[in-house]
Amino acid sequence: MAAMTDERLCALVSELVKDCENYRDELAIDRIKAMEYYDGTMKDVPADANRSKVVSRDVRAAIKKVLPSLIRTILGNDKVVEYAPVNEGDEAAAEQATDYINYVVFPESNGYDAVQDAAHDALKLRNGVIRWWYEKETTVQVSTHTGLDEAALIQLVGDDAVEVLEQSQTVETLETLQGPVEQPLYNVKIRRRSEQGTPRLAGVPLEEFLIHPDTISIEDSPITGIATRMRRTDLIAMGHDRDLIESLPASTGDDGRDDEEFTRRRRAFEAKDAVPKALEEVDYYELYVKVDADDDGIAELRRIVLAGGTGEENLISNDEWDEVPFADLIVERRPHQREGGSVTDDLAEIQRVKTVLMRQTLDNLYWQNNHQPIVQEGAIANPESVLNPKFGQPIRVSQGIDARAALGYTMVPFVAKESFAMLSYLDQEATDRTGISDASSGLAPDALTNMTARATALIEQAGIGQTELMVRTFAQGLRRVFKGLLRLVIKHQDRPRMVRLRGQWVSFDPRHWNAGMDATVNTGLGAGTRERDMMMVQMVQQLQEKLLMTLGPDNPYVSPDNLYNGIAKSVEAAGLKSPDLYFSKPSPEEIQRRMQASANQPNPEMQKLEMRAHVDAEKARLSAENNRRKLEIERELKLAELQQNGALKRYQIDAELNLKRQQSLAEAVSGEPVTSVHIGGRTG
């Protein structure tokens, strides 16, 4: 069989589009009701005449509680997404892609607004849809330049993107050393055209999103796309044939789609005035269809663009394509279904009951504050003073009539107090159904008094458990968005780009990156609270420190990368931004160089032992020297003592000899013996 003709293709696509639009209109009923409950209109609970019209806004309150936590947890991280290598050698490219997408592409593509819009739709309307595309923008700037010399003029108009609109020339006489010289000057008016391509992310209004009713996910759908309205001038600016676009019929509107759009925008449009043909809106279909166009038995993905209808004459583009640029995001999974669960599904019944109770309660209070008068006919001379009372205005009673009998007031029982307990019960029921409480909105349970820290911690963990599940489910859907964004950048950026990152100019060339890299969305959610995470990281760091002190840097347990990971986790647990702002991760070359330098240096432990041995030897030497000096001093003292004793002996001997000599001389003179005298000892 021959390849599929445009007529057969458009007929097939037209049938698929009808199925998608019928499915969209069925879902629009629930979505319109959800938007009415969020906005507080609630047409299904009309108020009685002359009674309270108050509406409980439980759906809005719950969404406004959980939405900041969801957005802060996902978009509050310094790196919203991280790409993981899938092949050997992709590590460097994965790090570059992570930095480039997080710090450059995602902010430039309005990614923050797109994610927030999709999260809001998912919480309120069950599903949020994000699409991505590459947008080429052509900007035209008209400027006037005066007083240009010939060199400046050539440099200005030398660019191919510059078109000269007006030009004039004047002659100026300049005084020089050689005399007056005439200098021609030029005045020009130019138009500069510049074209720049930028990846774009945007949330898709659900009334414009088309998907087949029999599918469970976008990957399985035979058709996915958008059905919207675009002006003729925008279609021509996109590069489509002008004659074809101008021949297309103007849009007549779609009741199902318009009803949902009017409800979403919360206003009704008046009848349109006549507009120029270029500004007329045309039905626009951008569809991604799986069809066997070449009759090989395998359905291929094709991008089909239709304008003004779905017939063959409305086909303006039919190309082969590589992916469906849409992501379907939910916050609560329903097994084996594409639609997720929403906050509105859980709270619509509660909001309806609370609205009725609040109206009845207020009506009862109004009756208590404004009693209904009971007046005897003809008894009051001025009935207006009773019907429209004024401060100080007297009520005149007819002559002879008792005032108490003439005027009375109905006694309405006060039953509003019974409603307050029911309203509190419904608030608790809403928390049980959704898991959205003050804890999930950011109010710490520690604010509750008379409770232990353990009790408040349990309340906090129970209060944020379901909210964490919402965040993880939503982040899982964002993986498809970031994968598509990476493929979009690799496909369309055909030259390196210099950007300023962390105070330095860095060049990114996505042409050599692997488009199949896996993406992980950082949610910033751990196994427990932030305080617990910080405590556990500190325990790990202390253990790392002990191992490093015991076994040294070259040990099999703690590597430099392990140490940096501990530092990075401590920064993240503290709730700060990227650890790169506070700590620099050393490169493997620097780590190797430092380890080699430390290996060439003496071992600190050996140095300590050598120093200790040297100190001990010095102590021994000093001790020996002290002992030697002590012995010398003792020897000198002994010697001095001996010398002193010897001198004393000699003195005694000399004295005895002199005394004996004198005795002998005395005996010789007197002729009589003299008594013996002993000096220095006993008599003898």
XYZ file of C-alpha atoms in Angstrom:
684
model
C 0.000 0.000 0.000
C 1.253 3.491 -0.814
C 2.172 6.062 1.760
C -0.674 7.861 3.521
C -1.988 10.896 1.666
C -2.714 14.222 3.328
C -6.434 13.622 2.885
C -6.367 10.315 4.768
C -4.025 11.763 7.384
C -6.262 14.756 8.079
C -9.340 12.526 8.230
C -7.637 10.327 10.841
C -6.428 13.327 12.811
C -9.879 14.925 12.688
C -11.450 11.852 14.306
C -8.771 11.771 17.001
C -9.270 15.476 17.701
C -13.018 14.952 18.138
C -12.371 12.197 20.684
C -9.941 14.450 22.554
C -12.342 17.403 22.564
C -15.225 15.284 23.845
C -12.976 13.949 26.600
C -11.844 17.490 27.417
C -15.442 18.726 27.625
C -16.330 15.928 30.052
C -13.460 16.857 32.340
C -14.291 20.551 31.974
C -17.443 20.088 34.080
C -15.410 19.077 37.142
C -12.746 21.694 36.439
C -15.298 24.504 36.184
C -16.796 23.409 39.486
C -13.331 23.294 41.074
C -12.550 26.828 39.891
C -15.888 28.075 41.213
C -15.197 26.526 44.610
C -11.714 28.062 44.616
C -13.084 31.505 43.705
C -15.951 31.232 46.185
C -18.873 31.485 43.753
C -20.415 28.020 44.359
C -23.397 28.182 42.028
C -24.571 24.774 43.275
C -25.257 26.249 46.747
C -27.416 29.318 46.047
C -28.168 31.670 48.910
C -31.732 32.414 49.988
C -33.086 35.877 49.392
C -32.362 38.382 52.158
C -30.181 35.849 53.941
C -26.439 35.457 54.426
C -24.450 34.851 51.242
C -21.125 34.028 52.905
C -19.035 31.252 51.326
C -16.455 29.113 53.123
C -13.159 29.163 51.198
C -11.661 25.874 52.362
C -10.321 24.851 48.948
C -8.530 28.151 48.489
C -7.168 28.125 52.046
C -5.763 24.599 51.710
C -4.117 25.300 48.353
C -2.589 28.533 49.623
C -1.196 26.623 52.593
C 0.489 23.822 50.679
C 1.528 25.632 47.476
C 4.348 27.698 49.083
C 5.802 24.573 50.691
C 5.678 22.667 47.402
C 7.292 25.469 45.390
C 9.898 26.227 48.071
C 10.908 22.585 48.361
C 11.445 22.165 44.613
C 12.460 25.601 43.337
C 14.153 26.759 46.543
C 17.173 24.552 45.880
C 20.237 26.059 44.285
C 20.211 23.180 41.790
C 16.673 22.299 40.825
C 17.809 19.399 38.628
C 20.939 17.278 38.380
C 21.856 15.255 35.310
C 23.451 11.837 35.680
C 25.808 10.264 33.118
C 24.554 7.187 31.292
C 27.756 6.217 29.479
C 31.411 6.191 30.417
C 32.927 9.598 29.834
C 29.675 11.535 30.364
C 30.641 12.724 33.855
C 32.054 16.105 32.807
C 29.190 16.732 30.379
C 26.647 15.888 33.092
C 28.176 18.452 35.460
C 28.221 21.101 32.722
C 24.629 20.339 31.745
C 23.551 20.606 35.383
C 25.102 24.050 35.762
C 23.924 25.305 32.370
C 20.296 24.230 32.765
C 19.981 25.387 36.396
C 21.689 28.751 36.189
C 21.077 29.828 32.579
C 18.430 27.958 30.597
C 15.794 27.367 33.279
C 15.615 31.025 34.442
C 15.688 32.349 30.864
C 12.889 30.036 29.741
C 10.425 31.301 32.399
C 10.697 27.936 34.075
C 9.796 29.181 37.551
C 6.464 30.598 36.376
C 5.683 27.463 34.369
C 6.335 25.133 37.321
C 4.291 27.278 39.687
C 1.349 27.444 37.263
C 1.431 23.678 36.751
C 1.600 23.057 40.509
C -1.389 25.324 41.078
C -3.387 23.510 38.380
C -2.422 20.109 39.789
C -3.564 21.051 43.288
C -6.819 22.600 42.112
C -7.724 20.787 38.872
C -6.032 17.354 39.304
C -3.466 17.814 36.503
C -0.967 20.445 35.439
C 0.603 20.494 31.983
C 3.929 22.029 30.917
C 5.130 22.325 27.341
C 8.531 23.317 25.992
C 9.627 24.655 22.633
C 12.408 26.638 21.007
C 11.355 30.168 20.185
C 13.188 32.297 17.666
C 12.664 35.988 18.250
C 13.442 38.647 15.664
C 13.977 42.105 17.109
C 14.158 45.302 15.061
C 15.896 48.403 16.397
C 15.940 51.751 14.591
C 18.633 54.233 15.610
C 20.119 57.496 14.349
C 23.862 58.218 14.343
C 25.395 61.635 13.639
C 28.894 62.992 13.152
C 30.462 59.757 11.868
C 33.669 59.766 9.907
C 34.194 57.405 7.003
C 35.878 54.677 9.063
C 33.135 54.698 11.702
C 30.458 54.626 8.999
C 32.003 51.602 7.288
C 32.249 49.775 10.612
C 28.631 50.584 11.479
C 26.992 49.531 8.198
C 29.357 46.645 7.518
C 27.126 44.233 9.433
C 24.744 42.271 7.203
C 21.965 42.755 9.749
C 22.090 46.560 9.349
C 19.952 48.352 6.777
C 20.518 52.054 6.025
C 17.245 53.968 5.960
C 18.468 57.556 5.596
C 21.864 59.106 4.981
C 23.186 62.660 4.769
C 26.658 64.176 4.494
C 28.181 67.377 5.820
C 31.653 68.857 5.529
C 33.497 70.180 8.558
C 36.666 72.278 8.302
C 39.405 71.346 10.756
C 42.369 73.596 11.595
C 45.673 71.679 11.476
C 49.357 72.615 11.446
C 49.369 72.244 7.661
C 46.320 74.483 7.330
C 42.563 73.985 7.155
C 41.400 70.507 6.116
C 37.887 69.539 5.059
C 36.533 66.474 6.882
C 33.341 64.802 5.579
C 30.906 63.705 8.318
C 27.923 61.389 7.861
C 24.524 61.217 9.515
C 22.692 57.896 9.086
C 19.496 56.279 10.228
C 19.711 52.486 10.350
C 17.527 49.484 11.073
C 19.204 46.549 12.802
C 17.605 43.103 12.748
C 18.738 40.478 15.206
C 17.469 36.946 15.654
C 17.878 35.060 18.883
C 16.578 31.645 19.849
C 15.556 30.813 23.403
C 14.112 27.656 24.970
C 10.704 28.292 26.498
C 8.650 26.623 29.215
C 5.000 27.430 29.809
C 2.027 26.039 31.614
C -0.776 24.922 29.312
C -4.380 25.879 30.178
C -6.225 22.602 30.547
C -9.038 23.718 28.254
C -6.453 23.930 25.449
C -4.757 20.584 26.135
C -5.738 17.607 23.986
C -5.013 13.995 24.878
C -6.748 10.767 23.949
C -9.280 9.466 26.506
C -8.012 5.867 26.382
C -4.483 6.698 27.459
C -2.829 6.489 30.866
C 0.190 8.699 30.134
C 1.461 11.023 27.442
C 3.906 8.374 26.232
C 1.023 6.012 25.429
C -1.314 8.528 23.827
C -1.795 8.276 20.031
C -2.362 12.026 19.914
C -1.261 14.874 22.161
C -1.356 18.578 21.497
C -2.987 21.926 22.050
C -6.038 23.553 20.510
C -6.010 27.306 20.882
C -6.591 30.477 18.913
C -3.877 32.602 17.337
C -3.936 35.843 15.386
C -3.192 35.786 11.700
C -0.235 38.123 12.170
C 1.357 35.737 14.673
C 0.988 32.796 12.303
C 2.574 34.768 9.475
C 5.418 35.824 11.797
C 6.034 32.130 12.523
C 6.914 31.674 8.860
C 3.693 30.253 7.428
C 2.462 31.230 3.979
C 0.661 34.556 4.104
C -1.864 33.788 1.368
C -2.812 30.527 3.065
C -3.226 32.152 6.474
C -5.334 35.007 5.140
C -7.624 32.558 3.340
C -8.430 30.636 6.534
C -11.781 31.255 8.247
C -11.817 33.176 11.505
C -12.513 31.339 14.728
C -16.158 31.035 15.731
C -15.418 29.791 19.249
C -15.803 26.517 21.088
C -18.521 26.421 23.732
C -16.854 23.799 25.913
C -13.452 25.424 25.775
C -14.806 28.964 26.119
C -16.878 28.157 29.203
C -13.837 26.841 31.024
C -11.674 29.743 29.864
C -14.245 32.322 31.010
C -14.484 30.645 34.408
C -10.716 30.525 34.746
C -10.350 34.216 33.916
C -13.307 35.101 36.172
C -14.903 37.456 33.667
C -17.312 37.350 30.772
C -16.387 38.775 27.396
C -18.715 41.079 25.575
C -19.464 40.731 21.900
C -16.361 41.368 19.870
C -16.117 44.507 17.838
C -14.829 44.483 14.316
C -11.047 44.018 14.216
C -8.553 44.273 11.380
C -8.028 41.087 9.413
C -4.446 40.747 10.649
C -5.689 40.656 14.250
C -8.446 38.132 13.673
C -8.112 34.912 15.633
C -7.885 31.561 13.882
C -8.312 28.103 15.413
C -4.822 26.653 15.787
C -3.960 22.995 16.393
C -0.443 21.825 17.192
C -0.681 18.047 17.355
C 1.815 15.234 17.905
C 0.312 12.120 16.356
C 1.556 8.542 16.170
C 0.646 7.349 12.687
C 2.042 4.926 10.111
C 2.423 7.507 7.363
C 4.959 5.546 5.274
C 3.081 2.212 5.511
C 5.935 0.223 7.065
C 3.793 -1.241 9.822
C 5.303 0.953 12.559
C 3.648 4.140 13.788
C 5.981 7.125 13.786
C 5.591 10.377 15.671
C 4.674 13.329 13.472
C 4.095 16.994 14.256
C 0.980 18.199 12.473
C -0.086 21.845 12.517
C -3.600 22.807 11.426
C -5.186 26.250 11.300
C -8.795 27.220 10.732
C -10.051 23.631 11.024
C -8.939 20.027 10.761
C -9.450 19.408 7.047
C -6.857 18.846 4.364
C -7.072 22.493 3.288
C -6.144 23.532 6.843
C -2.883 21.567 6.970
C 0.060 23.963 7.176
C 2.786 21.668 8.551
C 3.448 17.913 8.583
C 6.883 16.820 9.794
C 8.528 13.864 11.465
C 9.310 14.548 15.116
C 11.395 13.046 17.896
C 9.397 13.655 21.100
C 6.120 14.930 22.504
C 7.032 18.232 24.218
C 4.455 17.985 27.003
C 4.605 16.811 30.608
C 1.579 15.852 32.699
C 2.090 16.695 36.388
C 0.055 15.504 39.358
C 0.375 15.716 43.149
C -1.590 12.575 44.017
C -1.488 9.398 41.984
C -4.553 7.395 41.113
C -3.428 3.917 40.072
C -3.963 3.101 36.400
C -5.394 6.551 35.626
C -4.003 9.626 33.970
C -5.905 12.070 36.147
C -4.535 12.615 39.601
C -6.216 13.597 42.819
C -6.722 17.229 43.756
C -7.323 19.189 46.914
C -10.706 20.188 45.519
C -11.803 16.549 45.339
C -11.100 16.142 49.047
C -12.570 19.433 50.258
C -15.514 20.207 47.974
C -18.015 18.380 50.178
C -16.611 19.928 53.355
C -16.699 23.410 51.839
C -20.314 22.888 50.802
C -21.370 21.789 54.295
C -19.406 24.553 56.012
C -20.926 27.139 53.702
C -24.461 26.087 54.698
C -23.556 25.982 58.398
C -21.865 29.377 58.307
C -24.857 30.946 56.566
C -27.271 29.478 59.105
C -25.036 30.534 61.985
C -24.797 34.100 60.744
C -28.531 34.262 60.077
C -29.171 33.176 63.669
C -26.788 35.832 64.955
C -28.474 38.438 62.780
C -31.856 37.513 64.305
C -30.355 37.826 67.782
C -29.005 41.303 67.076
C -32.073 42.506 65.167
C -35.268 41.178 66.727
C -38.425 41.214 64.641
C -41.009 43.585 66.210
C -44.579 42.542 67.025
C -46.898 45.579 66.792
C -50.595 45.830 67.631
C -52.348 47.448 64.691
C -53.443 50.990 65.476
C -51.609 51.050 68.798
C -48.514 52.899 67.509
C -49.015 56.450 66.378
C -45.795 56.569 64.326
C -45.137 53.067 62.842
C -41.992 54.307 61.053
C -40.222 54.566 64.408
C -40.611 50.780 64.726
C -40.037 49.784 61.118
C -37.054 52.121 60.608
C -35.811 52.978 64.092
C -33.423 55.845 64.709
C -31.390 56.664 67.778
C -33.361 58.907 70.126
C -36.575 58.728 68.096
C -39.614 58.202 70.392
C -42.251 55.560 69.782
C -45.675 57.178 70.404
C -48.342 54.889 71.772
C -52.054 55.747 71.448
C -53.903 57.071 74.480
C -54.982 54.450 76.977
C -52.928 51.553 75.541
C -50.296 49.739 77.583
C -46.908 50.112 75.874
C -45.876 46.561 76.777
C -49.009 45.164 75.179
C -48.734 47.368 72.108
C -45.145 46.473 71.179
C -43.134 43.254 71.514
C -40.311 41.322 69.830
C -40.005 37.744 68.651
C -37.787 35.524 70.758
C -35.526 33.515 68.446
C -33.516 30.806 70.247
C -29.735 31.117 69.977
C -28.599 27.897 68.299
C -25.458 29.215 66.572
C -23.240 27.939 69.384
C -24.125 24.390 68.371
C -22.644 25.042 64.927
C -19.229 26.038 66.239
C -18.415 22.507 67.404
C -19.482 21.145 64.024
C -17.291 23.664 62.206
C -14.289 22.583 64.296
C -15.015 18.955 63.497
C -15.143 19.742 59.773
C -11.797 21.549 59.987
C -10.229 18.459 61.526
C -11.878 16.287 58.885
C -10.359 18.488 56.166
C -6.915 18.042 57.707
C -7.370 14.276 57.870
C -8.462 14.080 54.249
C -5.735 16.225 52.719
C -2.897 16.124 55.239
C -2.651 19.904 54.856
C -2.307 21.564 58.231
C -0.565 24.501 59.846
C 2.599 22.379 60.017
C 2.607 21.844 56.259
C 2.104 25.560 55.695
C 5.233 26.473 57.645
C 3.910 27.013 61.198
C 6.022 24.939 63.572
C 4.054 22.829 66.039
C 6.402 24.167 68.745
C 4.113 27.189 68.734
C 1.604 25.017 70.626
C 1.967 25.406 74.365
C 1.916 22.767 77.084
C 3.435 20.126 74.818
C 6.716 18.290 74.996
C 9.314 18.552 72.260
C 8.765 14.890 71.362
C 5.038 15.436 70.961
C 5.504 18.485 68.775
C 8.024 16.587 66.633
C 5.522 13.780 66.101
C 2.836 16.286 65.144
C 5.177 17.978 62.691
C 6.186 14.711 61.027
C 2.565 13.585 60.767
C 1.497 16.958 59.404
C 4.061 17.108 56.623
C 4.019 13.441 55.620
C 1.306 13.773 52.993
C 2.751 17.069 51.826
C 6.116 15.396 51.236
C 4.380 12.738 49.163
C 2.805 15.493 47.072
C 6.226 17.036 46.507
C 7.857 13.759 45.490
C 5.015 12.875 43.109
C 5.163 16.310 41.498
C 8.963 16.160 41.212
C 8.725 12.789 39.485
C 6.693 14.420 36.729
C 9.221 17.231 36.374
C 11.903 14.742 35.288
C 10.280 14.602 31.847
C 10.355 18.408 31.641
C 14.073 18.657 32.314
C 14.913 15.786 29.987
C 13.029 17.552 27.225
C 14.691 20.859 28.053
C 18.139 19.261 27.748
C 17.289 17.709 24.381
C 15.950 21.067 23.227
C 19.207 22.830 24.096
C 21.372 20.150 22.468
C 19.266 20.232 19.308
C 19.119 23.997 18.742
C 22.229 25.580 20.270
C 24.721 25.292 17.414
C 27.592 27.273 18.898
C 29.362 27.654 22.266
C 28.014 30.273 24.621
C 29.901 32.277 27.215
C 28.045 32.938 30.453
C 29.080 34.316 33.819
C 28.824 31.612 36.467
C 30.011 31.967 40.091
C 31.972 35.074 39.219
C 33.805 33.503 36.258
C 33.164 33.381 32.527
C 32.484 29.808 31.428
C 31.929 28.433 27.925
C 29.164 25.861 27.363
C 28.951 23.826 24.162
C 25.947 21.452 24.362
C 26.558 19.952 20.915
C 28.737 17.192 22.373
C 26.502 16.291 25.312
C 24.525 13.070 25.537
C 20.835 13.878 25.027
C 19.825 10.690 26.853
C 21.207 11.699 30.250
C 18.958 10.958 33.180
C 17.569 13.813 35.273
C 16.915 13.941 39.008
C 14.855 16.727 40.547
C 16.181 17.817 43.927
C 13.369 18.043 46.429
C 15.470 18.781 49.522
C 13.532 16.161 51.491
C 15.416 13.863 53.854
C 14.362 11.033 56.095
C 13.557 13.399 58.947
C 13.636 16.982 60.087
C 16.403 19.441 59.360
C 17.694 19.234 62.929
C 17.954 15.451 62.675
C 19.770 15.656 59.344
C 22.302 18.130 60.744
C 22.909 15.943 63.791
C 23.493 12.838 61.675
C 25.875 14.691 59.353
C 27.872 15.907 62.350
C 28.153 12.330 63.639
C 29.449 11.174 60.259
C 31.980 14.009 60.166
C 33.242 13.135 63.643
C 33.742 9.513 62.593
C 35.584 10.663 59.469
C 37.828 12.850 61.603
C 38.711 9.938 63.907
C 39.588 7.691 60.976
C 41.751 10.388 59.400
C 43.577 11.049 62.683
C 44.137 7.340 63.272
C 44.948 6.027 59.791
C 46.085 9.161 58.002
C 44.832 10.664 54.726
C 45.821 7.633 52.630
C 43.380 5.196 54.229
C 40.828 2.834 52.645
C 37.848 4.226 54.591
C 37.711 8.012 54.038
C 38.738 9.591 50.743
C 38.895 13.348 50.000
C 35.633 13.031 48.056
C 33.962 11.445 51.080
C 35.161 14.306 53.237
C 33.842 16.959 50.825
C 30.510 15.165 50.563
C 30.146 15.400 54.319
C 30.875 19.129 54.206
C 28.394 19.625 51.350
C 25.667 17.720 53.163
C 26.156 19.821 56.281
C 25.610 22.983 54.224
C 22.512 21.527 52.570
C 21.108 20.320 55.891
C 21.459 23.857 57.218
C 19.125 25.037 54.459
C 21.764 27.133 52.704
C 22.359 27.334 49.008
C 25.019 25.522 47.028
C 28.049 24.354 49.040
C 30.231 25.799 46.282
C 29.526 29.244 47.719
C 31.203 28.276 51.000
C 33.651 25.462 50.211
C 35.705 24.683 47.119
C 35.853 21.099 45.969
C 39.491 20.220 45.215
C 40.275 18.668 41.870
C 41.761 15.144 41.711
C 45.029 16.606 40.418
C 45.334 18.945 43.385
C 44.541 16.134 45.817
C 47.185 13.902 44.194
C 49.755 16.682 44.293
C 49.146 17.369 47.973
C 49.279 13.680 48.863
C 52.573 13.293 46.997
C 53.963 16.346 48.764
C 52.901 14.956 52.121
C 54.434 11.566 51.229
C 57.820 13.198 50.551
C 57.751 14.899 53.912
C 58.814 13.013 57.094
C 56.167 11.149 58.926
C 54.825 13.343 61.741
C 54.713 10.354 64.074
C 58.344 9.519 63.319
C 59.235 13.142 63.861
C 57.532 12.984 67.240
C 59.446 9.801 68.162
C 62.745 11.283 67.015
C 62.102 14.453 68.949
C 61.159 12.463 72.010
C 64.347 10.353 71.727
C 66.401 13.497 71.301
C 64.814 15.017 74.383
C 65.436 11.841 76.383
C 69.089 11.749 75.261
C 69.510 15.377 76.183
C 67.977 14.712 79.578
C 70.374 11.794 80.125
C 73.335 13.934 79.081
C 72.335 16.705 81.442
C 71.816 14.209 84.261
C 75.265 12.694 83.681
C 76.815 16.144 83.560
C 75.129 17.052 86.829
C 76.382 13.865 88.470
C 79.933 14.520 87.230
C 79.874 18.078 88.529
C 78.525 16.832 91.823
C 81.362 14.291 92.129
C 83.932 16.954 91.278
C 82.546 19.261 93.915
C 82.581 16.487 96.498
C 86.195 15.604 95.564
C 87.242 19.236 95.860
C 85.535 19.475 99.223
C 87.308 16.340 100.426
C 90.595 17.629 99.136
C 90.093 20.981 100.852
C 89.181 19.197 104.053
C 92.280 17.049 103.840
C 94.442 20.070 103.175
C 92.924 21.895 106.109
C 93.461 18.926 108.412
C 97.102 18.594 107.232
C 97.825 22.250 107.903
C 96.347 21.936 111.379
C 98.529 18.890 112.097
C 101.627 20.699 110.947
C 100.701 23.661 113.152
C 100.297 21.390 116.173
C 103.560 19.628 115.527
C 105.406 22.911 115.081
C 103.852 24.264 118.260
C 104.820 21.170 120.247
C 108.347 21.295 118.897
C 108.649 24.941 119.860
C 107.248 24.236 123.305
C 109.624 21.343 123.867
C 112.454 23.453 122.712
C 111.523 26.145 125.185
C 111.186 23.536 127.950
C 114.561 22.155 127.162
C 115.999 25.620 127.228
C 114.319 26.351 130.543
C 115.662 23.129 132.110
C 119.049 23.980 130.876
C 118.923 27.396 132.530
C 117.306 26.375 135.828
C 118.613 22.911 136.157
C 115.097 21.629 137.175
C 112.668 19.524 135.111
C 109.588 21.306 133.670
C 106.050 19.753 133.563
C 105.262 18.219 130.183
C 102.638 20.106 128.075
C 100.734 18.619 125.084
C 99.267 20.882 122.420
C 96.370 19.701 120.307
C 95.731 16.454 122.221
C 95.533 14.749 125.569
C 98.268 15.221 128.111
C 100.970 12.743 127.849
